[in-house]
Coordinates of C-alpha atoms in Angstrom, one line a residue:
X1139 CA 0.0 0.0 0.3
X1140 CA 1.9 3.0 -1.3
X1141 CA 1.3 6.0 1.6
X1142 CA 1.6 8.8 -0.6
X1143 CA -1.7 10.7 -0.2
X1144 CA -1.0 14.3 0.8
X1145 CA -3.4 16.4 3.4
X1146 CA -0.8 19.7 3.1
X1147 CA 0.9 21.6 0.6
X1148 CA 4.2 20.3 1.3
X1149 CA 5.2 17.2 -0.2
X1150 CA 7.7 15.4 2.1
X1151 CA 8.4 11.8 3.5
X1152 CA 6.2 8.8 2.1
X1153 CA 5.8 5.5 3.0
X1154 CA 4.9 1.8 1.7
X1155 CA 2.8 -0.4 4.0
X1156 CA 1.9 -3.9 4.3
X1157 CA -0.3 -5.9 6.5
X1158 CA -0.6 -9.8 7.5
X1159 CA -3.5 -11.0 9.6
X1160 CA -4.2 -14.4 11.9
X1161 CA -6.7 -15.5 14.6
X1162 CA -6.1 -12.8 17.1
X1163 CA -3.5 -9.9 15.4
X1164 CA -3.3 -7.6 12.4
X1165 CA 0.3 -7.4 11.7
X1166 CA 1.7 -4.1 10.1
X1167 CA 4.7 -3.3 8.6
X1168 CA 5.7 0.5 7.1
X1169 CA 8.8 1.5 5.7
X1170 CA 9.5 5.2 5.5
X1171 CA 11.6 7.7 3.2
X1172 CA 12.5 10.9 4.5
X1173 CA 15.2 13.2 4.2
X1174 CA 15.8 14.3 8.2
X1175 CA 14.7 13.0 11.3
X1176 CA 13.3 14.8 13.9
X1177 CA 11.5 14.3 17.2
X1178 CA 12.1 17.7 19.1
X1179 CA 8.5 18.6 19.3
X1180 CA 6.6 18.2 22.6
X1181 CA 4.1 17.2 20.7
X1182 CA 3.8 13.7 19.7
X1183 CA 2.2 14.2 16.1
X1184 CA 4.5 16.7 15.3
X1185 CA 7.5 14.4 15.2
X1186 CA 8.5 11.8 12.5
X1187 CA 6.4 9.0 12.9
X1188 CA 3.5 6.9 11.7
X1189 CA -0.1 6.4 12.6
X1190 CA -2.3 3.3 12.0
X1191 CA -6.1 3.7 12.0
X1192 CA -8.2 0.9 12.8
X1193 CA -12.5 0.4 13.1
X1194 CA -12.8 -3.1 13.5
X1195 CA -16.8 -3.2 12.5
X1196 CA -15.9 -0.9 9.7
X1197 CA -19.0 0.5 10.5
X1198 CA -17.8 4.0 9.2
X1199 CA -19.4 6.3 11.7
X1200 CA -18.3 9.5 12.1
X1201 CA -17.1 9.4 15.8
X1202 CA -14.7 6.7 17.7
X1203 CA -16.3 3.7 18.9
X1204 CA -15.0 1.2 21.3
X1205 CA -13.4 -0.8 18.4
X1206 CA -11.5 2.0 16.9
X1207 CA -8.3 3.1 17.7
X1208 CA -5.2 5.2 16.4
X1209 CA -1.7 4.3 16.9
X1210 CA 1.0 6.3 16.5
X1211 CA 5.1 5.1 16.8
X1212 CA 8.1 7.3 16.2
X1213 CA 11.3 6.6 14.6
X1214 CA 12.6 5.9 18.1
X1215 CA 10.2 3.4 18.6
X1216 CA 8.0 5.9 21.2
X1217 CA 4.3 5.1 21.3
X1218 CA 1.0 6.8 22.2
X1219 CA -2.5 6.0 21.5
X1220 CA -6.0 7.4 20.9
X1221 CA -7.8 6.3 23.3
X1222 CA -5.0 5.5 25.6
X1223 CA -6.8 2.1 26.6
X1224 CA -6.0 0.6 23.3
X1225 CA -2.7 0.4 24.1
X1226 CA -2.9 -3.4 25.9
X1227 CA -1.3 -6.0 23.7
X1228 CA 0.1 -3.5 21.4
X1229 CA 3.9 -4.2 20.4
X1230 CA 6.0 -2.3 17.9
X1231 CA 9.9 -2.5 16.9
X1232 CA 11.7 0.5 14.9
X1233 CA 14.3 0.2 13.1
X1234 CA 16.3 3.5 11.4
X1235 CA 18.7 3.7 8.2
X1236 CA 20.0 7.0 7.7
X1237 CA 17.0 9.2 7.4
X1238 CA 14.7 6.2 6.8
X1239 CA 13.2 3.9 8.9
X1240 CA 11.0 1.2 9.4
X1241 CA 8.0 0.3 11.8
X1242 CA 6.7 -3.1 12.4
X1243 CA 3.3 -3.3 14.9
X1244 CA 1.4 -6.0 16.2
X1245 CA -2.3 -4.9 17.2
X1246 CA -4.4 -7.0 18.4
X1247 CA -7.9 -8.0 17.2
X1248 CA -10.7 -6.7 20.3
X1249 CA -13.7 -6.8 19.0
X1250 CA -14.2 -9.2 15.8
X1251 CA -13.4 -12.9 14.8
X1252 CA -11.1 -12.4 11.9
X1253 CA -11.8 -14.6 8.9
X1254 CA -11.2 -14.9 5.1
X1255 CA -13.3 -11.5 3.2
X1256 CA -13.7 -9.6 6.3
X1257 CA -13.7 -6.2 5.6
X1258 CA -11.7 -3.9 8.3
X1259 CA -11.6 0.2 8.4
X1260 CA -8.0 0.9 8.0
X1261 CA -5.7 4.0 7.5
X1262 CA -1.6 4.5 7.5
X1263 CA -0.4 7.7 8.4
X1264 CA 3.0 9.4 7.7
X1265 CA 4.2 12.6 9.5
X1266 CA 6.8 14.4 8.5
X1267 CA 8.8 16.9 10.9
X1268 CA 11.2 19.8 10.7
X1269 CA 13.1 21.9 13.1
X1270 CA 10.2 21.1 15.8
X1271 CA 7.1 21.0 13.9
X1272 CA 5.1 18.8 11.2
X1273 CA 5.7 20.0 7.9
X1274 CA 3.9 17.2 5.8
X1275 CA 1.4 14.6 6.2
X1276 CA 1.2 11.4 3.7
X1277 CA -2.0 8.8 4.1
X1278 CA -3.1 5.5 2.1
X1279 CA -6.2 6.8 1.6
X1280 CA -7.5 9.7 4.0
X1281 CA -6.8 13.3 2.4
X1282 CA -9.1 15.6 5.3
X1283 CA -6.5 15.3 8.4
X1284 CA -9.8 13.9 10.2
X1285 CA -9.2 10.2 11.0
X1286 CA -8.4 11.2 14.4
X1287 CA -11.6 11.4 15.4
X1288 CA -13.8 10.3 12.0
X1289 CA -13.3 6.8 11.0
X1290 CA -15.6 7.4 8.0
X1291 CA -12.7 8.6 6.4
X1292 CA -10.5 5.5 6.6
X1293 CA -9.7 3.3 3.8
X1294 CA -11.2 -0.8 3.7
X1295 CA -8.9 -3.5 4.2
X1296 CA -9.7 -7.0 3.3
X1297 CA -8.8 -10.1 5.0
X1298 CA -7.8 -12.6 2.8
X1299 CA -5.4 -15.7 2.1
X1300 CA -5.8 -17.9 5.2
X1301 CA -5.5 -21.3 3.8
X1302 CA -8.8 -23.3 4.4
X1303 CA -7.8 -25.1 8.0
X1304 CA -10.3 -24.3 11.0
X1305 CA -7.2 -25.5 13.1
X1306 CA -4.7 -23.1 12.0
X1307 CA -3.3 -19.9 13.0
X1308 CA -1.5 -19.2 10.0
X1309 CA -1.4 -16.2 9.0
X1310 CA -3.3 -14.5 6.4
X1311 CA -3.0 -11.8 3.9
X1312 CA -4.1 -8.2 4.0
X1313 CA -5.2 -6.9 0.8
X1314 CA -2.7 -4.5 -0.9
X1315 CA -5.2 -1.7 -1.3
X1316 CA -6.0 -2.6 -5.3
X1317 CA -9.9 -1.9 -5.3
X1318 CA -10.2 -1.7 -2.1
X1319 CA -8.4 1.8 -1.1
X1320 CA -12.0 3.6 -1.0
X1321 CA -12.2 7.6 -1.3
X1322 CA -14.0 8.8 2.1
X1323 CA -16.4 11.0 0.0
X1324 CA -18.2 8.2 -1.7
X1325 CA -17.8 6.3 2.2
X1326 CA -19.2 9.4 4.3
X1327 CA -22.6 8.4 6.2
X1328 CA -25.9 8.8 4.7
X1329 CA -27.1 12.3 5.1
X1330 CA -23.7 14.1 4.2
X1331 CA -22.3 17.0 2.4
X1332 CA -19.2 17.4 0.6
X1333 CA -17.6 14.9 2.8
X1334 CA -13.5 14.9 2.5
X1335 CA -13.8 17.3 -0.6
X1336 CA -10.7 19.9 -0.4
X1337 CA -11.0 23.5 1.1
X1338 CA -11.4 26.6 -1.5
X1339 CA -9.6 29.9 -1.1
X1340 CA -11.3 32.8 -3.5
X1341 CA -9.9 36.2 -2.8
X1342 CA -12.0 39.1 -3.3
X1343 CA -11.2 42.6 -5.2
X1344 CA -10.5 44.1 -1.8
X1345 CA -8.1 41.6 -0.6
X1346 CA -10.6 39.6 2.1
X1347 CA -9.6 35.7 1.7
X1348 CA -12.3 33.3 2.1
X1349 CA -12.3 29.7 2.8
X1350 CA -15.0 27.4 2.0
X1351 CA -14.1 24.1 3.7
X1352 CA -15.8 20.9 2.3
X1353 CA -18.7 20.5 5.0
X1354 CA -20.1 17.1 6.1
X1355 CA -23.5 17.3 7.6
X1356 CA -24.9 14.2 9.4
X1357 CA -27.9 14.5 11.7
X1358 CA -28.4 18.4 11.2
X1359 CA -24.6 18.9 12.0
X1360 CA -22.2 20.6 10.1
X1361 CA -18.7 19.8 10.1
X1362 CA -16.2 22.3 8.3
X1363 CA -12.4 21.6 9.1
X1364 CA -9.7 24.1 8.5
X1365 CA -5.7 22.5 8.1
X1366 CA -2.9 24.4 9.1
X1367 CA -1.8 24.6 5.2
X1368 CA -5.0 25.9 3.9
X1369 CA -5.3 28.8 6.5
X1370 CA -1.9 29.7 5.8
X1371 CA -2.4 29.5 2.0
X1372 CA -5.1 32.0 3.0
X1373 CA -3.2 34.2 5.2
X1374 CA -0.6 34.5 2.2
X1375 CA -3.2 35.5 -0.5
X1376 CA -5.2 37.6 1.4
X1377 CA -4.3 41.4 1.1
X1378 CA -6.8 43.5 3.0
X1379 CA -5.4 45.0 6.6
X1380 CA -7.8 46.4 8.7
X1381 CA -6.3 47.8 11.8
X1382 CA -3.0 46.4 10.8
X1383 CA -4.8 42.5 9.9
X1384 CA -5.6 40.6 7.5
X1385 CA -9.0 39.4 7.0
X1386 CA -10.1 35.3 6.5
X1387 CA -14.0 34.6 6.2
X1388 CA -14.6 30.9 6.6
X1389 CA -18.0 30.6 5.1
X1390 CA -20.7 27.3 5.7
X1391 CA -23.6 29.0 4.3
X1392 CA -24.1 26.9 1.7
X1393 CA -26.0 23.9 4.0
X1394 CA -29.0 22.1 3.2
X1395 CA -32.2 23.2 5.0
X1396 CA -32.5 21.5 8.5
X1397 CA -29.0 22.2 10.1
X1398 CA -29.6 23.1 13.3
X1399 CA -25.4 22.8 14.4
X1400 CA -22.2 24.4 12.6
X1401 CA -18.8 23.3 13.8
X1402 CA -15.4 24.8 12.4
X1403 CA -12.2 22.7 13.3
X1404 CA -9.2 25.0 13.4
X1405 CA -5.4 24.8 14.1
X1406 CA -5.5 25.3 18.0
X1407 CA -1.5 27.5 17.3
X1408 CA -3.4 29.5 14.9
X1409 CA -5.6 31.4 17.8
X1410 CA -2.9 32.0 20.2
X1411 CA -1.8 35.1 19.1
X1412 CA 1.3 34.4 17.3
X1413 CA 0.0 36.0 14.2
X1414 CA -2.6 39.1 14.1
X1415 CA -5.2 38.5 11.9
X1416 CA -8.8 38.6 12.1
X1417 CA -11.6 35.3 11.5
X1418 CA -14.8 35.9 10.4
X1419 CA -17.0 32.4 10.8
X1420 CA -20.2 32.7 8.6
X1421 CA -23.2 30.2 9.4
X1422 CA -27.0 30.6 8.7
X1423 CA -27.4 30.8 12.8
X1424 CA -24.8 33.2 13.2
X1425 CA -21.7 35.0 12.3
X1426 CA -18.6 35.1 14.7
X1427 CA -15.6 37.6 14.4
X1428 CA -12.9 35.5 16.0
X1429 CA -9.5 37.5 17.2
X1430 CA -6.0 35.3 16.3
X1431 CA -5.4 35.7 20.2
X1432 CA -8.7 34.0 21.1
X1433 CA -6.7 31.1 23.1
X1434 CA -3.6 33.3 24.4
X1435 CA -4.9 32.6 27.8
X1436 CA -5.7 29.0 27.3
X1437 CA -3.6 25.9 27.5
X1438 CA -4.8 23.4 24.7
X1439 CA -2.9 20.0 24.5
X1440 CA -4.8 18.9 20.8
X1441 CA -4.3 19.8 17.4
X1442 CA -7.2 21.4 16.4
X1443 CA -10.0 23.1 18.4
X1444 CA -13.7 23.5 17.5
X1445 CA -15.9 26.6 17.7
X1446 CA -19.6 25.6 17.6
X1447 CA -22.8 27.5 16.4
X1448 CA -25.8 25.8 17.5
X1449 CA -29.1 26.8 17.5
X1450 CA -30.7 26.6 20.7
X1451 CA -34.2 26.4 22.5
X1452 CA -35.5 28.6 25.7
X1453 CA -35.9 26.3 29.0
X1454 CA -36.1 27.6 32.8
X1455 CA -37.0 30.9 31.9
X1456 CA -39.9 32.9 33.7
X1457 CA -43.1 33.8 31.9
X1458 CA -41.7 37.3 31.6
X1459 CA -38.2 36.6 30.2
X1460 CA -40.0 34.0 28.1
X1461 CA -42.4 36.3 26.2
X1462 CA -39.6 38.9 25.7
X1463 CA -37.9 36.2 23.8
X1464 CA -40.6 34.7 21.8
X1465 CA -39.8 33.1 19.0
X1466 CA -36.8 35.3 18.7
X1467 CA -33.4 33.0 17.5
X1468 CA -31.5 31.7 20.5
X1469 CA -27.7 30.3 19.7
X1470 CA -25.2 28.4 21.9
X1471 CA -21.8 29.1 21.3
X1472 CA -18.9 26.6 22.6
X1473 CA -15.1 25.5 22.6
X1474 CA -14.3 22.4 22.2
X1475 CA -10.9 20.3 22.0
X1476 CA -11.6 16.9 21.3
X1477 CA -14.3 15.4 23.4
X1478 CA -13.8 18.1 26.1
X1479 CA -15.3 21.4 26.5
X1480 CA -13.3 24.2 27.0
X1481 CA -14.8 27.3 29.5
X1482 CA -13.7 30.0 27.1
X1483 CA -13.4 33.1 28.5
X1484 CA -10.7 35.8 27.6
X1485 CA -11.0 39.7 28.3
X1486 CA -8.2 40.1 26.3
X1487 CA -9.9 38.7 23.2
X1488 CA -13.8 39.5 22.9
X1489 CA -15.4 37.8 20.1
X1490 CA -18.1 40.2 18.0
X1491 CA -21.5 37.8 17.4
X1492 CA -23.9 38.6 15.1
X1493 CA -27.3 36.8 15.3
X1494 CA -29.5 37.1 12.0
X1495 CA -33.1 38.6 13.0
X1496 CA -35.0 40.6 11.1
X1497 CA -37.6 43.1 13.4
X1498 CA -41.4 42.8 12.8
X1499 CA -43.8 45.6 12.2
X1500 CA -44.1 47.9 15.5
X1501 CA -40.4 46.8 16.8
X1502 CA -38.5 49.5 17.3
X1503 CA -34.5 49.1 16.6
X1504 CA -33.6 50.6 20.1
X1505 CA -35.8 48.1 22.6
X1506 CA -34.2 45.0 20.3
X1507 CA -31.4 43.4 22.3
X1508 CA -28.8 40.4 23.4
X1509 CA -29.4 38.4 25.8
X1510 CA -26.7 36.0 28.2
X1511 CA -28.4 33.1 29.6
X1512 CA -26.7 31.5 32.4
X1513 CA -27.3 27.8 33.1
X1514 CA -29.9 28.2 35.8
X1515 CA -31.8 30.3 33.4
X1516 CA -30.6 34.1 34.6
X1517 CA -30.9 36.8 32.3
X1518 CA -27.8 39.2 31.6
X1519 CA -28.8 41.9 29.1
X1520 CA -25.6 43.2 27.0
X1521 CA -25.4 46.8 27.1
X1522 CA -23.3 46.9 23.9
X1523 CA -26.3 45.2 21.8
X1524 CA -27.1 46.5 18.6
X1525 CA -29.8 45.8 15.9
X1526 CA -28.6 46.4 12.6
X1527 CA -31.2 46.7 10.1
X1528 CA -29.0 46.7 7.1
X1529 CA -27.6 43.6 7.6
X1530 CA -30.2 41.8 9.5
X1531 CA -28.8 41.1 13.0
X1532 CA -28.0 41.5 16.1
X1533 CA -24.5 42.5 17.0
X1534 CA -22.7 42.4 20.2
X1535 CA -19.4 41.6 21.9
X1536 CA -18.8 39.1 24.1
X1537 CA -15.8 37.6 26.4
X1538 CA -17.2 34.1 27.3
X1539 CA -19.4 31.9 25.5
X1540 CA -22.6 30.6 26.3
X1541 CA -26.3 31.0 25.3
X1542 CA -27.7 33.8 24.0
X1543 CA -30.7 35.0 22.9
X1544 CA -32.3 37.9 21.0
X1545 CA -35.2 39.9 23.0
X1546 CA -37.7 42.6 22.8
X1547 CA -37.3 44.6 25.7
X1548 CA -40.0 48.0 25.7
X1549 CA -40.0 50.2 28.5
X1550 CA -42.7 53.5 28.8
X1551 CA -41.9 56.1 31.6
X1552 CA -44.4 58.7 32.6
X1553 CA -41.7 61.7 33.0
X1554 CA -40.0 61.3 29.5
X1555 CA -42.7 63.7 28.1
X1556 CA -40.8 66.9 29.7
X1557 CA -37.6 65.4 27.5
X1558 CA -38.4 64.2 24.0
X1559 CA -35.0 64.5 22.9
X1560 CA -33.8 62.1 25.2
X1561 CA -36.7 59.6 25.4
X1562 CA -35.1 57.0 22.8
X1563 CA -31.7 57.2 24.2
X1564 CA -33.3 56.5 27.3
X1565 CA -35.3 53.8 26.3
X1566 CA -32.3 52.3 24.8
X1567 CA -30.6 52.1 28.2
X1568 CA -33.8 51.2 30.0
X1569 CA -33.3 47.7 27.8
X1570 CA -30.0 47.1 28.2
X1571 CA -30.8 47.5 32.5
X1572 CA -28.3 50.4 32.2
X1573 CA -31.1 52.3 33.6
X1574 CA -34.1 51.8 35.5
X1575 CA -37.2 53.2 36.8
X1576 CA -37.9 53.6 40.0
X1577 CA -41.1 54.8 41.7
X1578 CA -41.1 58.1 43.3
X1579 CA -42.1 56.4 46.7
X1580 CA -39.4 53.8 46.6
X1581 CA -36.1 55.3 44.8
X1582 CA -33.9 53.1 46.0
X1583 CA -35.6 49.5 44.8
X1584 CA -33.7 47.9 42.2
X1585 CA -36.8 46.4 41.1
X1586 CA -39.5 49.1 40.9
X1587 CA -43.6 49.2 41.2
X1588 CA -44.9 47.7 37.7
X1589 CA -45.4 51.4 36.5
X1590 CA -42.3 53.5 37.1
X1591 CA -42.4 57.1 36.9
X1592 CA -38.6 58.3 37.6
X1593 CA -35.4 56.8 36.5
X1594 CA -32.3 55.7 38.1
X1595 CA -28.8 55.5 36.3
X1596 CA -26.9 52.3 37.6

C-alpha cells in the first residue's frame, strides 16, 4: 500500500505499508522514506512518526466507537494512542537506516473474529517533521486529516489468504489496497454533504480571503475542517488589512435545510496570537468575528479546536423573560478540544457575534437587545448589543461563550414627555438595564413597581 496521499501542500516523507493477519492480531509493516529525522516537538503528532488507524467493524461512523483506534509510533519506537486504553497488547519495533526508518506493529483484534473476506476500516499515515513542526502528512487513503476523530475517512482492508484449515493459526494476507482504497467522500454516512472535499480559497477584489471548507452534514450537524496548510495559504493570499490585520472569512452558509448545529475545526496554534489576523466564521445561524489571540490564555493540548454555533431552545425561564424572547433566535456558542468542552473566557480577546434577525412591524430597533442566559436560566442584558437593520442582525461583543438570545424589551416612563429629545436614548439604556425606572416613593429599589415614573442610573 503506497502511503503517498498528501493532506498538506508540502510533499515530504512517504511510505509503503504491508499487512498480515492471524486469528488474534493484525501485523503492519511500514517503510518510510525521509530526508531527515526530527522528534524535537513536545507534540507527538509533530514528530517523524507513523500512525495506524483501525475500525474493526468498518461501521464508517463519524465518531470513535469502542472498536476504533489510532496507534502512533515514532522512529525511536516511542508510542502514543487514541484512546489510551487501546495500548493493551500492542507491540512495535523500529529500525532506522540513515534518514529512513521501518516500523513493525502487532495490533490485537478486540471485537471481531477475523476471517477471509472480513473487511475492516484501515489507514496508515506518515508524519514528516522538521525543526519541531510537522511540515507534511501523507496517508494511504484519508486526505482530510480527520482520521484522529472520524473513522468514516478510513480506507477498507479486506482480510484474505488464510488456508482452509479451521484449526490453523497461519497468518493470512491483507489486501494490498488495489480496489479497496476507498475515497472517504464516497464512503461517508447517508446524509453527508461534501465529506472529505478540499477547501476552496478565493480572494475578493478588496483582498479578503474566503475559505469554503468541504462540509459534512450528519443528522443536522454541519462539520468543516480548516487545516494549518489551508489557513496559511489564505493568509498568504489575503491583502486586505484592517487595523493592521488581514481578513480571513470561513464560509459555511451553503448547507441544506435542517442544519441546526455548525462546527468548524481550526488549528489550535493559529488562535494563540502568534500572527495577527481577523477570522470571520459565517453560518446560517450566526456570524462570529474571532481574534487570532482567542486562545492566548488557554492551554490546549490538541492539534485542533472546534468552535460551535448551535441553535438552542429556551428552557427554565420565567414567563416574562420567555415572552420577551418569544420566537426570536437563541444560539449556543462553545469551544471544544477533542471531546472536552473548554469554558472559554478571555477579556483580552472579545468575539463579536451577529445573530440573524429581521424585526417585525411595530418593533423599535433600539429596544431589540441580546441577552446572555446562564445555566440556571438567569438573564443578563448585554449593554453593547445593537440591532443592525441593514445587515439584519443583532450585534454584540462577548468575552465568554454560552447561550445568547434576541429579545424585545419595551419600557415606558411617565416623565419622558418633558425631555422628548432624550426619550429614545433612555429607552435604549433601559432595555439593556443601564438605567431602570423607580417609583417616586421607593427610589432605592432595584426592581420597582410595575409602573415606574422616574429613572435611576446604575
